Amino acid sequence: MKLYGSYTSPFVRHVRIVLQEIQQPCEFIETDQAGSAAKSPTQRVPFLEDGDIFLTDSASIIKYLREKAGQHFCQSAQELDQLCLVNTALDATVNLFFLKRDGVVISQVPYLQRQAARVHTTLAELEQSAITQIAANGRFNDAQLRLGCFMGWSKFREQIDFSPFANLENFYRQICNYPPFNTTQPPQS
Ligand SMILES: N[C@@H](CCC(=O)N[C@@H](CS)C(=O)NCC(=O)O)C(=O)O
């Protein structure tokens, strides 16, 4: 099995966490933009090859890996909805990050202002929701792992100030103690 990705991507990090949890050996192939453009129709990472199987999105990859290990990916519609909420905010934040890096001024483009507003209303919703409550057994579900990856990446890239969101910050402090999360941090330079 081969996972193509980068050590900084939050989507790839979620897959790497799942690989550790299920203790599945997998070759990691570091892939830049030219590599993903050559090998995946989405021109993004992650993507996964396992024999004849080729998967192009972190969600389908995680579902595949969990099911291979006899586990579920998102047990309920509510958990899936929480994961989708986090993902909406993550996608928008990544999109704004790349646009800013290319010199686009977010405040000058109405659609991009909506993207930024979407991130903040989603964070406000997550702050009030059950996603920040950690199970008594100390395990994290996939919506919570995605939230941790989103927060870690946003902090690493200095994209979001989470200080107004006390529940989210408290959640982040706790997930940082979870070994598969801790050992998959983006490289600190
Ligand atoms: N929906 C995709 C999103 C993946 C994604 O956005 N990956 C980013 C890296 S963080 C990427 O490869 N971006 C390259 C680009 O947009 O050109 C997933 O969940 O796998």
XYZ file of N, CA and C and ligand atoms in Angstrom:
587
model
N 0.844 -1.193 0.000
C 0.000 0.000 0.000
C 0.886 1.251 0.000
N 0.489 2.246 -0.809
C 1.296 3.476 -0.900
C 0.407 4.697 -0.655
N 0.819 5.544 0.287
C 0.121 6.807 0.540
C 0.987 7.936 -0.001
N 0.384 8.747 -0.862
C 1.087 9.911 -1.428
C 0.631 11.150 -0.671
N 1.596 11.951 -0.206
C 1.187 13.134 0.542
C 2.357 14.001 0.932
N 2.057 14.974 1.805
C 3.106 15.840 2.343
C 2.992 15.795 3.865
N 4.073 16.167 4.543
C 4.060 16.159 6.005
C 3.355 17.387 6.584
N 3.011 18.353 5.752
C 2.334 19.550 6.264
C 0.817 19.494 6.076
N 0.319 18.681 5.145
C -1.116 18.699 4.836
C -1.957 18.149 5.983
N -3.008 18.900 6.400
C -3.887 18.405 7.470
C -4.715 17.196 7.024
N -5.025 17.114 5.726
C -5.803 15.978 5.206
C -4.953 14.707 5.264
N -3.691 14.861 4.882
C -2.759 13.721 4.926
C -2.506 13.317 6.384
N -2.414 14.313 7.268
C -2.159 14.001 8.681
C -3.259 13.096 9.234
N -4.512 13.401 8.903
C -5.612 12.564 9.402
C -5.419 11.110 8.945
N -5.026 10.925 7.698
C -4.787 9.558 7.188
C -3.620 8.910 7.947
N -2.565 9.692 8.193
C -1.396 9.133 8.909
C -1.771 8.718 10.328
N -2.646 9.490 10.968
C -3.120 9.135 12.318
C -3.867 7.796 12.264
N -4.753 7.662 11.270
C -5.542 6.422 11.152
C -4.608 5.232 10.893
N -3.595 5.414 10.060
C -2.644 4.324 9.797
C -1.971 3.869 11.096
N -1.629 4.843 11.956
C -1.030 4.460 13.253
C -2.043 3.732 14.119
N -3.270 4.247 14.146
C -4.295 3.625 15.012
C -4.552 2.178 14.624
N -4.602 1.908 13.334
C -4.925 0.535 12.911
C -3.655 -0.299 12.710
N -2.495 0.345 12.951
C -1.185 -0.322 12.841
C -1.010 -1.008 11.492
N -1.336 -0.251 10.436
C -1.227 -0.766 9.068
C 0.056 -0.214 8.446
N 0.999 -1.093 8.087
C 2.194 -0.577 7.417
C 1.829 -0.013 6.050
N 2.453 1.077 5.678
C 2.114 1.739 4.414
C 3.326 2.574 4.002
N 3.701 2.461 2.739
C 4.822 3.277 2.259
C 4.334 4.716 2.080
N 5.089 5.682 2.616
C 4.699 7.093 2.458
C 5.560 7.703 1.355
N 4.902 8.244 0.328
C 5.661 8.833 -0.777
C 5.426 10.335 -0.772
N 6.477 11.065 -0.388
C 6.351 12.525 -0.309
C 6.097 13.071 -1.706
N 5.049 13.862 -1.845
C 4.578 14.271 -3.170
C 4.347 15.778 -3.197
N 4.965 16.449 -4.149
C 4.754 17.896 -4.279
C 3.646 18.164 -5.315
N 3.441 19.451 -5.631
C 2.328 19.786 -6.537
C 2.512 19.178 -7.919
N 3.770 19.142 -8.400
C 4.008 18.538 -9.727
C 3.671 17.049 -9.678
N 4.035 16.394 -8.589
C 3.762 14.959 -8.441
C 2.273 14.666 -8.375
N 1.520 15.467 -7.625
C 0.075 15.201 -7.534
C -0.608 15.542 -8.859
N -0.110 16.570 -9.570
C -0.697 16.907 -10.876
C -0.483 15.771 -11.869
N 0.664 15.090 -11.752
C 0.964 14.007 -12.693
C 0.173 12.745 -12.376
N -0.153 12.524 -11.083
C -0.694 11.209 -10.714
C -2.156 11.193 -10.304
N -2.727 12.342 -9.891
C -4.124 12.317 -9.417
C -4.968 13.327 -10.192
N -6.203 12.945 -10.571
C -7.048 13.911 -11.297
C -7.387 15.142 -10.467
N -7.369 15.026 -9.124
C -7.688 16.195 -8.289
C -6.496 17.146 -8.189
N -5.289 16.653 -8.558
C -4.043 17.423 -8.413
C -3.824 17.836 -6.966
N -4.281 16.972 -6.050
C -4.126 17.246 -4.617
C -3.597 16.014 -3.918
N -3.102 16.222 -2.691
C -2.790 15.101 -1.810
C -3.774 15.144 -0.648
N -4.099 13.974 -0.056
C -3.516 12.658 -0.278
C -4.192 11.891 -1.420
N -3.470 10.859 -1.913
C -4.110 9.782 -2.666
C -3.421 8.478 -2.298
N -4.150 7.391 -2.517
C -3.671 6.094 -2.024
C -3.790 5.040 -3.106
N -2.754 4.214 -3.190
C -2.765 3.055 -4.105
C -2.663 1.786 -3.280
N -3.543 0.845 -3.551
C -3.437 -0.472 -2.911
C -3.824 -1.505 -3.967
N -2.840 -2.061 -4.637
C -3.133 -2.974 -5.753
C -3.923 -2.230 -6.816
N -5.135 -2.755 -7.125
C -5.973 -2.137 -8.149
C -6.756 -0.934 -7.636
N -6.698 -0.732 -6.329
C -7.520 0.350 -5.740
C -6.755 1.662 -5.758
N -7.432 2.716 -6.228
C -6.830 4.049 -6.272
C -7.847 5.031 -5.709
N -7.515 5.686 -4.610
C -8.461 6.591 -3.942
C -7.884 8.003 -3.891
N -8.757 8.995 -4.119
C -8.260 10.360 -4.360
C -8.679 11.386 -3.301
N -9.232 10.938 -2.177
C -9.689 11.907 -1.171
C -9.467 11.323 0.214
N -9.111 12.189 1.170
C -8.831 11.676 2.522
C -10.032 10.939 3.106
N -11.251 11.379 2.804
C -12.437 10.724 3.403
C -12.580 9.287 2.894
N -12.451 9.093 1.573
C -12.579 7.729 1.044
C -11.397 6.866 1.497
N -10.216 7.467 1.623
C -9.040 6.706 2.083
C -9.257 6.235 3.528
N -9.754 7.144 4.376
C -9.952 6.778 5.791
C -11.059 5.725 5.922
N -12.120 5.873 5.143
C -13.193 4.855 5.167
C -12.608 3.487 4.760
N -11.799 3.485 3.715
C -11.198 2.244 3.220
C -10.315 1.606 4.299
N -9.454 2.426 4.922
C -8.523 1.886 5.924
C -9.261 1.372 7.151
N -10.239 2.150 7.615
C -10.981 1.725 8.815
C -11.730 0.422 8.530
N -12.375 0.335 7.379
C -13.152 -0.868 7.075
C -12.236 -2.081 6.912
N -11.069 -1.860 6.348
C -10.068 -2.938 6.234
C -9.707 -3.486 7.618
N -9.732 -2.590 8.637
C -9.371 -2.985 10.004
C -10.607 -3.365 10.823
N -11.775 -3.495 10.169
C -12.996 -3.874 10.891
C -13.584 -2.743 11.717
N -13.235 -1.503 11.372
C -13.772 -0.346 12.112
C -14.740 0.442 11.231
N -15.443 1.395 11.883
C -16.356 2.266 11.125
C -15.702 3.612 10.855
N -16.106 4.226 9.745
C -15.757 5.637 9.510
C -17.042 6.431 9.728
N -17.078 7.283 10.737
C -18.273 8.069 11.082
C -19.483 7.158 11.309
N -19.699 6.838 12.577
C -20.754 5.886 12.978
C -22.155 6.423 12.728
N -22.356 7.741 12.853
C -23.705 8.302 12.762
C -23.710 9.483 11.792
N -24.942 9.840 11.345
C -25.079 11.010 10.466
C -24.585 12.267 11.181
N -24.782 12.320 12.510
C -24.337 13.506 13.276
C -22.810 13.622 13.260
N -22.136 12.483 13.426
C -20.661 12.544 13.398
C -20.175 12.940 12.005
N -20.825 12.374 10.976
C -20.437 12.740 9.610
C -20.672 14.229 9.377
N -21.793 14.741 9.901
C -22.084 16.167 9.719
C -21.030 17.029 10.423
N -20.593 16.603 11.602
C -19.540 17.355 12.306
C -18.256 17.346 11.492
N -17.936 16.178 10.932
C -16.718 16.101 10.111
C -16.847 17.027 8.891
N -18.060 17.036 8.288
C -18.274 17.906 7.111
C -18.153 19.378 7.498
N -18.665 19.725 8.692
C -18.554 21.118 9.160
C -17.078 21.519 9.288
N -16.303 20.667 9.953
C -14.876 20.966 10.117
C -14.225 21.079 8.743
N -14.599 20.154 7.857
C -13.985 20.124 6.533
C -14.297 21.370 5.720
N -15.523 21.881 5.870
C -15.897 23.112 5.160
C -14.985 24.254 5.605
N -14.785 24.356 6.919
C -13.918 25.421 7.437
C -12.462 25.184 6.995
N -12.041 23.926 7.015
C -10.661 23.613 6.630
C -10.412 23.910 5.149
N -11.334 23.457 4.299
C -11.204 23.706 2.852
C -11.118 25.202 2.567
N -12.009 25.970 3.214
C -12.041 27.418 2.971
C -10.743 28.066 3.459
N -10.235 27.598 4.609
C -9.008 28.196 5.162
C -7.798 27.879 4.279
N -7.728 26.638 3.797
C -6.621 26.252 2.901
C -6.692 27.078 1.619
N -7.910 27.216 1.080
C -8.127 27.985 -0.143
C -7.671 29.447 0.040
N -8.058 30.056 1.152
C -7.674 31.450 1.414
C -6.159 31.565 1.589
N -5.561 30.558 2.241
C -4.107 30.566 2.450
C -3.367 30.585 1.112
N -3.777 29.699 0.181
C -3.082 29.638 -1.116
C -3.314 30.927 -1.914
N -4.524 31.475 -1.830
C -4.803 32.715 -2.569
C -3.967 33.876 -2.018
N -3.886 33.967 -0.687
C -3.072 35.045 -0.075
C -1.616 34.889 -0.498
N -1.155 33.632 -0.524
C 0.239 33.380 -0.918
C 0.498 33.817 -2.351
N -0.564 33.775 -3.197
C -0.429 34.213 -4.594
C -0.707 35.713 -4.755
N -0.867 36.407 -3.627
C -0.992 37.863 -3.683
C -2.415 38.391 -3.769
N -3.413 37.524 -3.653
C -4.809 37.997 -3.708
C -5.151 38.675 -2.375
N -5.821 39.824 -2.454
C -6.241 40.522 -1.233
C -7.682 40.111 -0.942
N -7.840 39.346 0.124
C -9.131 38.714 0.425
C -10.240 39.760 0.571
N -9.910 40.884 1.230
C -10.941 41.887 1.517
C -11.458 42.575 0.251
N -10.777 42.358 -0.884
C -11.229 43.003 -2.134
C -12.145 42.118 -2.968
N -12.373 40.885 -2.529
C -13.170 39.956 -3.348
C -14.367 39.473 -2.521
N -15.605 39.856 -2.900
C -16.761 39.502 -2.068
C -16.892 38.005 -1.785
N -16.626 37.158 -2.771
C -16.767 35.723 -2.524
C -15.757 35.252 -1.465
N -14.561 35.834 -1.484
C -13.544 35.419 -0.512
C -13.877 35.940 0.886
N -14.567 37.072 0.941
C -15.039 37.545 2.250
C -16.074 36.564 2.799
N -16.903 36.013 1.895
C -17.864 34.986 2.343
C -17.139 33.739 2.826
N -16.071 33.371 2.128
C -15.286 32.206 2.573
C -14.759 32.452 3.998
N -14.222 33.655 4.237
C -13.672 33.973 5.561
C -14.782 33.983 6.614
N -15.940 34.536 6.250
C -17.074 34.583 7.194
C -17.537 33.162 7.522
N -17.534 32.310 6.500
C -17.944 30.899 6.659
C -17.053 30.188 7.687
N -15.767 30.483 7.652
C -14.844 29.870 8.616
C -15.240 30.290 10.026
N -15.546 31.581 10.205
C -15.821 32.062 11.557
C -17.169 31.603 12.093
N -18.195 31.539 11.235
C -19.488 31.037 11.734
C -19.389 29.544 12.050
N -18.577 28.833 11.282
C -18.408 27.393 11.538
C -17.652 27.175 12.852
N -16.618 27.979 13.084
C -15.883 27.858 14.348
C -16.801 28.153 15.537
N -17.667 29.168 15.389
C -18.588 29.520 16.477
C -19.538 28.348 16.754
N -19.982 27.679 15.705
C -20.865 26.521 15.867
C -20.113 25.368 16.557
N -18.891 25.099 16.114
C -18.112 23.991 16.701
C -17.825 24.261 18.176
N -17.566 25.532 18.499
C -17.269 25.911 19.883
C -18.422 25.522 20.821
N -19.657 25.596 20.302
C -20.846 25.313 21.129
C -21.247 23.842 21.079
N -20.620 23.060 20.215
C -21.140 21.720 19.946
C -20.428 20.663 20.785
N -20.951 19.432 20.681
C -20.411 18.317 21.482
C -19.060 17.829 20.956
N -18.605 18.349 19.832
C -17.361 17.833 19.245
C -16.152 17.997 20.176
N -16.220 19.003 21.072
C -15.059 19.242 21.948
C -15.078 18.337 23.189
N -16.155 17.525 23.334
C -16.232 16.648 24.521
C -15.518 15.323 24.230
N -14.561 15.029 25.051
C -13.736 13.828 24.802
C -14.307 12.641 25.572
N -14.376 11.494 24.898
C -14.959 10.293 25.507
C -14.139 9.851 26.719
N -14.819 9.176 27.649
C -14.160 8.749 28.896
C -12.974 7.819 28.609
N -13.039 7.060 27.509
C -11.933 6.134 27.193
C -10.748 6.839 26.510
N -10.854 8.169 26.340
C -9.734 8.932 25.774
C -9.571 8.780 24.267
N -10.521 8.110 23.602
C -10.432 7.937 22.139
C -11.057 9.139 21.438
N -10.619 9.370 20.226
C -11.155 10.476 19.423
C -11.835 9.891 18.194
N -13.027 10.401 17.853
C -13.671 9.925 16.620
C -13.105 10.702 15.422
N -13.544 10.318 14.209
C -12.938 10.933 13.020
C -13.265 12.420 12.887
N -14.441 12.850 13.368
C -14.753 14.284 13.316
C -13.773 15.035 14.225
N -13.481 14.459 15.401
C -12.547 15.110 16.336
C -11.111 15.082 15.800
N -10.736 13.981 15.172
C -9.379 13.939 14.585
C -9.248 14.999 13.497
N -10.325 15.164 12.690
C -10.276 16.177 11.627
C -10.179 17.574 12.231
N -10.908 17.795 13.350
C -10.836 19.106 14.017
C -9.407 19.365 14.528
N -8.802 18.355 15.133
C -7.428 18.517 15.619
C -6.478 18.856 14.476
N -6.649 18.145 13.332
C -5.764 18.395 12.176
C -5.982 19.805 11.627
N -7.230 20.242 11.597
C -7.555 21.601 11.137
C -6.889 22.640 12.057
N -7.059 22.461 13.374
C -6.504 23.452 14.303
C -4.967 23.449 14.248
N -4.389 22.258 14.180
C -2.928 22.163 14.136
C -2.371 22.857 12.904
N -3.008 22.619 11.763
C -2.525 23.239 10.521
C -2.713 24.766 10.573
N -3.880 25.215 11.085
C -4.156 26.663 11.141
C -3.166 27.376 12.048
N -2.758 26.686 13.126
C -1.769 27.279 14.025
C -0.385 27.283 13.350
N -0.044 26.156 12.732
C 1.251 26.021 12.045
C 1.412 27.105 10.974
N 0.335 27.371 10.225
C 0.381 28.375 9.147
C -0.036 29.768 9.613
N -0.323 29.886 10.917
C -0.740 31.166 11.514
C -1.917 31.780 10.756
N -2.944 30.991 10.528
C -4.105 31.442 9.762
C -5.291 31.863 10.636
N -5.400 31.283 11.847
C -6.585 31.566 12.680
C -6.143 31.791 14.125
N -6.742 32.838 14.738
C -6.544 33.065 16.166
C -7.704 32.373 16.894
N -7.404 31.288 17.592
C -8.458 30.528 18.265
C -8.751 31.049 19.677
N -8.070 32.120 20.106
C -8.220 32.531 21.511
C -9.670 32.883 21.908
N -10.549 33.354 20.978
C -11.941 33.569 21.429
C -12.720 32.263 21.645
N -12.130 31.133 21.302
C -12.863 29.858 21.356
C -12.246 28.954 22.434
N -12.674 29.172 23.676
C -12.042 28.484 24.819
C -12.237 26.969 24.749
N -13.417 26.519 24.333
C -13.656 25.061 24.280
C -12.775 24.404 23.218
N -12.626 25.088 22.090
C -11.777 24.544 21.025
C -10.316 24.488 21.481
N -9.874 25.547 22.146
C -8.481 25.573 22.632
C -8.238 24.473 23.656
N -9.224 24.253 24.536
C -9.088 23.205 25.545
C -9.045 21.822 24.879
N -9.910 21.647 23.882
C -9.909 20.395 23.116
C -8.531 20.183 22.483
N -7.979 21.238 21.913
C -6.692 21.107 21.209
C -5.578 20.709 22.176
N -5.588 21.316 23.381
C -4.568 20.950 24.375
C -4.631 19.449 24.674
N -5.867 18.923 24.739
C -6.013 17.501 25.087
C -5.607 16.582 23.938
N -6.002 16.932 22.711
C -5.666 16.030 21.597
C -4.147 16.023 21.355
N -3.475 17.099 21.744
C -2.007 17.135 21.583
C -1.311 16.066 22.431
N -1.988 15.561 23.453
C -1.407 14.499 24.284
C -1.681 13.102 23.727
N -2.437 13.020 22.664
C -2.775 11.709 22.073
C -1.618 11.292 21.146
N -0.919 10.185 21.451
C 0.321 9.891 20.716
C 0.201 9.929 19.186
N -0.808 9.300 18.538
C -0.833 9.365 17.064
C -1.001 10.804 16.535
N -1.613 11.665 17.341
C -1.741 13.075 16.927
C -0.399 13.782 17.128
N 0.172 13.558 18.300
C 1.422 14.224 18.649
C 2.561 13.879 17.691
N 2.638 12.621 17.285
C 3.779 12.194 16.460
C 3.591 12.509 14.969
N 2.438 13.069 14.603
C 2.218 13.412 13.185
C 2.209 14.930 12.967
N 2.734 15.673 13.953
C 2.774 17.143 13.809
C 3.518 17.559 12.545
N 3.108 18.692 11.929
C 3.895 19.220 10.811
C 5.322 19.519 11.277
N 6.312 19.365 10.392
C 7.698 19.611 10.817
C 7.877 21.054 11.300
N 8.476 21.218 12.475
C 8.697 22.571 13.010
C 10.093 23.009 12.564
N 10.151 24.129 11.804
C 11.496 24.532 11.339
C 11.962 25.762 12.103
N -10.888 17.004 -0.283
C -9.463 16.697 -0.333
C -8.667 17.967 -0.072
C -7.163 17.755 -0.212
C -6.385 19.072 -0.298
O -6.947 20.175 -0.349
N -5.059 18.933 -0.292
C -4.189 20.077 -0.423
C -3.013 19.967 0.540
S -3.456 20.468 2.147
C -3.568 20.119 -1.812
O -3.057 19.112 -2.279
N -3.590 21.298 -2.465
C -2.919 21.506 -3.704
C -3.674 22.454 -4.587
O -4.800 22.865 -4.229
O -3.135 22.761 -5.651
C -9.156 15.606 0.702
O -9.843 15.526 1.724
O -8.251 14.782 0.452
